[in-house]
PDB file of C-alpha atoms in Angstrom:
ATOM      1  CA  ALA A1407      60.329 318.646  90.797  1.00  0.00           C
ATOM      2  CA  ALA A1408      63.443 317.880  91.439  1.00  0.00           C
ATOM      3  CA  LYS A1409      63.749 316.502  88.436  1.00  0.00           C
ATOM      4  CA  TRP A1410      65.697 313.512  89.435  1.00  0.00           C
ATOM      5  CA  GLN A1411      68.271 311.375  86.569  1.00  0.00           C
ATOM      6  CA  PRO A1412      68.801 307.817  88.409  1.00  0.00           C
ATOM      7  CA  ARG A1413      72.646 307.976  88.228  1.00  0.00           C
ATOM      8  CA  VAL A1414      75.372 305.922  89.886  1.00  0.00           C
ATOM      9  CA  MET A1415      75.576 307.025  93.358  1.00  0.00           C
ATOM     10  CA  ALA A1416      79.275 308.469  94.208  1.00  0.00           C
ATOM     11  CA  ALA A1417      80.787 308.524  90.956  1.00  0.00           C
ATOM     12  CA  SER A1418      81.736 312.106  90.615  1.00  0.00           C
ATOM     13  CA  LEU A1419      84.341 312.097  94.137  1.00  0.00           C
ATOM     14  CA  SER A1420      86.270 315.109  94.252  1.00  0.00           C
ATOM     15  CA  ASP A1421      89.112 316.495  95.693  1.00  0.00           C
ATOM     16  CA  ALA A1422      87.352 319.934  96.676  1.00  0.00           C
ATOM     17  CA  GLU A1423      86.994 321.380 100.270  1.00  0.00           C
ATOM     18  CA  VAL A1424      83.314 321.788  99.523  1.00  0.00           C
ATOM     19  CA  VAL A1425      81.456 318.868  98.182  1.00  0.00           C
ATOM     20  CA  THR A1426      77.827 318.280  97.063  1.00  0.00           C
ATOM     21  CA  GLY A1427      75.745 315.479  96.825  1.00  0.00           C
ATOM     22  CA  ARG A1428      72.019 314.394  96.054  1.00  0.00           C
ATOM     23  CA  GLY A1429      69.718 311.861  97.114  1.00  0.00           C
ATOM     24  CA  ILE A1430      66.475 310.094  97.398  1.00  0.00           C
ATOM     25  CA  GLY A1431      64.556 308.323 100.198  1.00  0.00           C
ATOM     26  CA  LEU A1432      61.216 306.849 100.475  1.00  0.00           C
ATOM     27  CA  GLY A1433      59.199 306.383 103.875  1.00  0.00           C
ATOM     28  CA  THR A1434      55.933 305.010 105.402  1.00  0.00           C
ATOM     29  CA  HIS A1435      53.932 305.766 108.453  1.00  0.00           C
ATOM     30  CA  HIS A1436      50.661 303.758 108.529  1.00  0.00           C
ATOM     31  CA  VAL A1437      49.261 303.372 105.267  1.00  0.00           C
ATOM     32  CA  SER A1438      50.383 306.707 103.964  1.00  0.00           C
ATOM     33  CA  TYR A1439      53.930 307.394 101.588  1.00  0.00           C
ATOM     34  CA  GLY A1440      56.255 310.165 101.526  1.00  0.00           C
ATOM     35  CA  ALA A1441      59.984 310.577  98.792  1.00  0.00           C
ATOM     36  CA  ALA A1442      62.430 312.968  99.513  1.00  0.00           C
ATOM     37  CA  VAL A1443      65.363 314.300  97.632  1.00  0.00           C
ATOM     38  CA  ALA A1444      67.768 316.437  99.048  1.00  0.00           C
ATOM     39  CA  ASP A1445      70.729 318.351  98.008  1.00  0.00           C
ATOM     40  CA  ILE A1446      73.566 319.164 100.315  1.00  0.00           C
ATOM     41  CA  GLU A1447      76.941 319.910 100.635  1.00  0.00           C
ATOM     42  CA  VAL A1448      79.396 318.674 103.231  1.00  0.00           C
ATOM     43  CA  ASN A1449      82.828 320.852 103.842  1.00  0.00           C
ATOM     44  CA  LYS A1450      85.297 317.619 104.680  1.00  0.00           C
ATOM     45  CA  ARG A1451      87.763 320.568 106.250  1.00  0.00           C
ATOM     46  CA  THR A1452      85.541 321.369 109.187  1.00  0.00           C
ATOM     47  CA  GLY A1453      82.955 318.385 108.358  1.00  0.00           C
ATOM     48  CA  ASN A1454      79.886 320.721 108.576  1.00  0.00           C
ATOM     49  CA  ILE A1455      77.317 319.736 106.566  1.00  0.00           C
ATOM     50  CA  VAL A1456      74.198 321.822 104.879  1.00  0.00           C
ATOM     51  CA  VAL A1457      71.249 320.879 103.468  1.00  0.00           C
ATOM     52  CA  LYS A1458      70.656 323.019 100.695  1.00  0.00           C
ATOM     53  CA  ARG A1459      67.348 321.941  99.384  1.00  0.00           C
ATOM     54  CA  VAL A1460      65.429 319.025 100.192  1.00  0.00           C
ATOM     55  CA  TYR A1461      61.895 318.326  98.039  1.00  0.00           C
ATOM     56  CA  ALA A1462      59.705 316.338  99.124  1.00  0.00           C
ATOM     57  CA  ALA A1463      56.268 314.359  98.285  1.00  0.00           C
ATOM     58  CA  MET A1464      53.447 312.652  99.986  1.00  0.00           C
ATOM     59  CA  ASP A1465      51.425 310.342  98.644  1.00  0.00           C
ATOM     60  CA  CYS A1466      48.085 310.416 101.344  1.00  0.00           C
ATOM     61  CA  GLY A1467      45.372 309.324  98.963  1.00  0.00           C
ATOM     62  CA  LEU A1468      42.520 312.158  99.122  1.00  0.00           C
ATOM     63  CA  THR A1469      43.612 315.218  99.792  1.00  0.00           C
ATOM     64  CA  VAL A1470      41.267 317.594 101.396  1.00  0.00           C
ATOM     65  CA  ASN A1471      43.424 320.836 102.055  1.00  0.00           C
ATOM     66  CA  PRO A1472      46.566 320.499  99.903  1.00  0.00           C
ATOM     67  CA  ALA A1473      47.759 323.670 101.537  1.00  0.00           C
ATOM     68  CA  LEU A1474      47.594 321.629 105.103  1.00  0.00           C
ATOM     69  CA  VAL A1475      49.272 319.080 103.643  1.00  0.00           C
ATOM     70  CA  GLU A1476      52.215 321.169 102.219  1.00  0.00           C
ATOM     71  CA  ASN A1477      52.637 322.866 105.770  1.00  0.00           C
ATOM     72  CA  GLN A1478      52.802 319.579 107.051  1.00  0.00           C
ATOM     73  CA  ILE A1479      55.104 318.350 104.975  1.00  0.00           C
ATOM     74  CA  GLU A1480      57.491 321.326 105.479  1.00  0.00           C
ATOM     75  CA  GLY A1481      57.005 321.026 109.140  1.00  0.00           C
ATOM     76  CA  GLN A1482      58.559 317.025 109.200  1.00  0.00           C
ATOM     77  CA  VAL A1483      61.992 318.289 106.510  1.00  0.00           C
ATOM     78  CA  ILE A1484      63.478 320.604 108.946  1.00  0.00           C
ATOM     79  CA  GLN A1485      62.283 318.837 112.131  1.00  0.00           C
ATOM     80  CA  SER A1486      63.901 315.804 110.313  1.00  0.00           C
ATOM     81  CA  VAL A1487      67.144 318.003 109.480  1.00  0.00           C
ATOM     82  CA  SER A1488      67.342 319.285 112.890  1.00  0.00           C
ATOM     83  CA  ARG A1489      67.170 315.673 114.543  1.00  0.00           C
ATOM     84  CA  LEU A1490      69.765 314.312 112.035  1.00  0.00           C
ATOM     85  CA  LEU A1491      72.494 317.003 111.714  1.00  0.00           C
ATOM     86  CA  LYS A1492      71.765 318.978 115.596  1.00  0.00           C
ATOM     87  CA  GLU A1493      69.676 316.813 117.680  1.00  0.00           C
ATOM     88  CA  GLU A1494      71.062 314.372 120.291  1.00  0.00           C
ATOM     89  CA  VAL A1495      69.714 313.579 124.279  1.00  0.00           C
ATOM     90  CA  LEU A1496      73.444 313.261 126.380  1.00  0.00           C
ATOM     91  CA  PHE A1497      73.319 311.250 129.423  1.00  0.00           C
ATOM     92  CA  ASP A1498      75.607 310.491 132.430  1.00  0.00           C
ATOM     93  CA  LYS A1499      75.620 308.304 135.384  1.00  0.00           C
ATOM     94  CA  THR A1500      72.830 310.196 136.833  1.00  0.00           C
ATOM     95  CA  GLY A1501      70.229 311.230 134.068  1.00  0.00           C
ATOM     96  CA  VAL A1502      69.885 313.678 131.078  1.00  0.00           C
ATOM     97  CA  THR A1503      72.571 316.298 130.825  1.00  0.00           C
ATOM     98  CA  SER A1504      70.736 317.594 127.308  1.00  0.00           C
ATOM     99  CA  LEU A1505      68.569 320.067 129.495  1.00  0.00           C
ATOM    100  CA  ASP A1506      69.117 323.570 127.304  1.00  0.00           C
ATOM    101  CA  TRP A1507      68.986 324.867 123.760  1.00  0.00           C
ATOM    102  CA  VAL A1508      73.573 324.922 124.216  1.00  0.00           C
ATOM    103  CA  SER A1509      73.221 321.234 125.382  1.00  0.00           C
ATOM    104  CA  TYR A1510      70.878 320.283 123.081  1.00  0.00           C
ATOM    105  CA  PRO A1511      70.845 322.403 119.726  1.00  0.00           C
ATOM    106  CA  ILE A1512      68.194 322.114 117.002  1.00  0.00           C
ATOM    107  CA  LEU A1513      68.407 323.615 113.373  1.00  0.00           C
ATOM    108  CA  ARG A1514      67.828 327.468 113.563  1.00  0.00           C
ATOM    109  CA  PHE A1515      66.558 329.622 110.684  1.00  0.00           C
ATOM    110  CA  ALA A1516      69.217 330.481 108.747  1.00  0.00           C
ATOM    111  CA  GLU A1517      69.754 326.999 108.732  1.00  0.00           C
ATOM    112  CA  HIS A1518      67.325 325.011 107.798  1.00  0.00           C
ATOM    113  CA  PRO A1519      66.988 323.976 103.619  1.00  0.00           C
ATOM    114  CA  GLU A1520      64.675 325.540 101.054  1.00  0.00           C
ATOM    115  CA  VAL A1521      61.901 322.961 100.685  1.00  0.00           C
ATOM    116  CA  THR A1522      59.665 322.412  97.755  1.00  0.00           C
ATOM    117  CA  PRO A1523      56.346 320.547  99.007  1.00  0.00           C
ATOM    118  CA  VAL A1524      54.479 318.494  96.317  1.00  0.00           C
ATOM    119  CA  VAL A1525      51.084 316.796  97.476  1.00  0.00           C
ATOM    120  CA  VAL A1526      50.231 313.833  95.752  1.00  0.00           C
ATOM    121  CA  GLN A1527      46.980 314.269  95.050  1.00  0.00           C
ATOM    122  CA  ARG A1528      44.552 310.804  94.369  1.00  0.00           C
ATOM    123  CA  LEU A1529      40.981 311.731  93.981  1.00  0.00           C
ATOM    124  CA  ASP A1530      40.062 308.045  93.419  1.00  0.00           C
ATOM    125  CA  GLU A1531      41.525 306.732  96.941  1.00  0.00           C
ATOM    126  CA  PRO A1532      40.244 307.242 100.411  1.00  0.00           C
ATOM    127  CA  SER A1533      41.906 310.041 102.869  1.00  0.00           C
ATOM    128  CA  THR A1534      44.577 308.105 104.475  1.00  0.00           C
ATOM    129  CA  GLY A1535      46.324 311.025 107.004  1.00  0.00           C
ATOM    130  CA  ALA A1536      49.316 313.185 106.614  1.00  0.00           C
ATOM    131  CA  GLY A1537      51.328 312.431 109.175  1.00  0.00           C
ATOM    132  CA  GLU A1538      55.106 311.540 109.541  1.00  0.00           C
ATOM    133  CA  GLU A1539      56.166 309.547 106.106  1.00  0.00           C
ATOM    134  CA  VAL A1540      58.066 312.429 104.867  1.00  0.00           C
ATOM    135  CA  MET A1541      60.257 311.950 107.272  1.00  0.00           C
ATOM    136  CA  GLY A1542      61.687 309.086 107.226  1.00  0.00           C
ATOM    137  CA  ALA A1543      62.485 309.833 103.643  1.00  0.00           C
ATOM    138  CA  THR A1544      64.418 313.257 104.348  1.00  0.00           C
ATOM    139  CA  VAL A1545      66.523 311.366 106.492  1.00  0.00           C
ATOM    140  CA  ALA A1546      67.274 308.662 103.995  1.00  0.00           C
ATOM    141  CA  ALA A1547      67.896 311.244 101.345  1.00  0.00           C
ATOM    142  CA  VAL A1548      70.030 313.461 103.217  1.00  0.00           C
ATOM    143  CA  ALA A1549      72.189 310.104 104.229  1.00  0.00           C
ATOM    144  CA  ASN A1550      72.729 309.037 100.634  1.00  0.00           C
ATOM    145  CA  ALA A1551      73.384 312.812  99.033  1.00  0.00           C
ATOM    146  CA  PHE A1552      76.184 312.056 102.234  1.00  0.00           C
ATOM    147  CA  PHE A1553      77.169 308.674 100.298  1.00  0.00           C
ATOM    148  CA  ASP A1554      76.781 310.470  97.155  1.00  0.00           C
ATOM    149  CA  ALA A1555      79.189 313.377  97.856  1.00  0.00           C
ATOM    150  CA  THR A1556      81.683 311.747  99.992  1.00  0.00           C
ATOM    151  CA  GLY A1557      81.938 308.299  99.033  1.00  0.00           C
ATOM    152  CA  HIS A1558      81.577 306.951 102.861  1.00  0.00           C
ATOM    153  CA  ARG A1559      78.684 306.088 104.693  1.00  0.00           C
ATOM    154  CA  LEU A1560      77.271 307.826 107.943  1.00  0.00           C
ATOM    155  CA  ARG A1561      75.358 305.408 109.998  1.00  0.00           C
ATOM    156  CA  GLN A1562      74.637 307.346 113.111  1.00  0.00           C
ATOM    157  CA  TYR A1563      72.951 310.889 114.008  1.00  0.00           C
ATOM    158  CA  PRO A1564      73.269 313.419 114.549  1.00  0.00           C
ATOM    159  CA  MET A1565      75.903 313.766 111.479  1.00  0.00           C
ATOM    160  CA  THR A1566      78.227 316.044 113.328  1.00  0.00           C
ATOM    161  CA  PRO A1567      80.905 317.288 112.105  1.00  0.00           C
ATOM    162  CA  GLN A1568      82.939 315.051 114.900  1.00  0.00           C
ATOM    163  CA  ARG A1569      81.301 311.884 113.619  1.00  0.00           C
ATOM    164  CA  VAL A1570      81.790 313.231 110.264  1.00  0.00           C
ATOM    165  CA  MET A1571      85.472 313.549 110.009  1.00  0.00           C
ATOM    166  CA  ALA A1572      85.909 310.744 111.719  1.00  0.00           C
ATOM    167  CA  VAL A1573      84.006 309.146 109.013  1.00  0.00           C
ATOM    168  CA  LEU A1574      86.149 310.846 106.168  1.00  0.00           C
ATOM    169  CA  GLY A1575      89.141 309.271 108.692  1.00  0.00           C
ATOM    170  CA  ALA A1576      90.562 313.016 109.825  1.00  0.00           C
ATOM    171  CA  ARG A1577      91.257 314.487 113.081  1.00  0.00           C
ATOM    172  CA  THR A1578      88.805 317.325 114.532  1.00  0.00           C
TER     173      THR A1578
END
């Protein structure tokens, strides 16, 4: 669905202010499998990452209700992107300080990527469950797309603008 083409990652780096990247990731949770391809933009001046599109597939054997699994895939992708770009529980010496939507931001409707869900239907296999297989794959795909776009690995999340700028060697 994503028309993935094997290539060397980070081979086409650009000095442009806004750069694009594409990454792939695989994941599993128990006995089902997930895969994702993410297309992102990185603004090197602001540190903002926008996940434009995610193609996500799940193989959970025989799928009795493919539409339900498609919805599950879409939810996993959006939740994963939110966690990866924004969500972080913060603490001080007395406890949790992330107590509301200002101090614990989540992805808004206008910010979520376009999602193309793909159900791998395997009629010859037993149903293995459609849980959270695509979540790890989505996070890996976005992180790999960031490397593709910038040539840098960002190993801590959320991938906030401040962390992006730090890894790019810029000051916020």
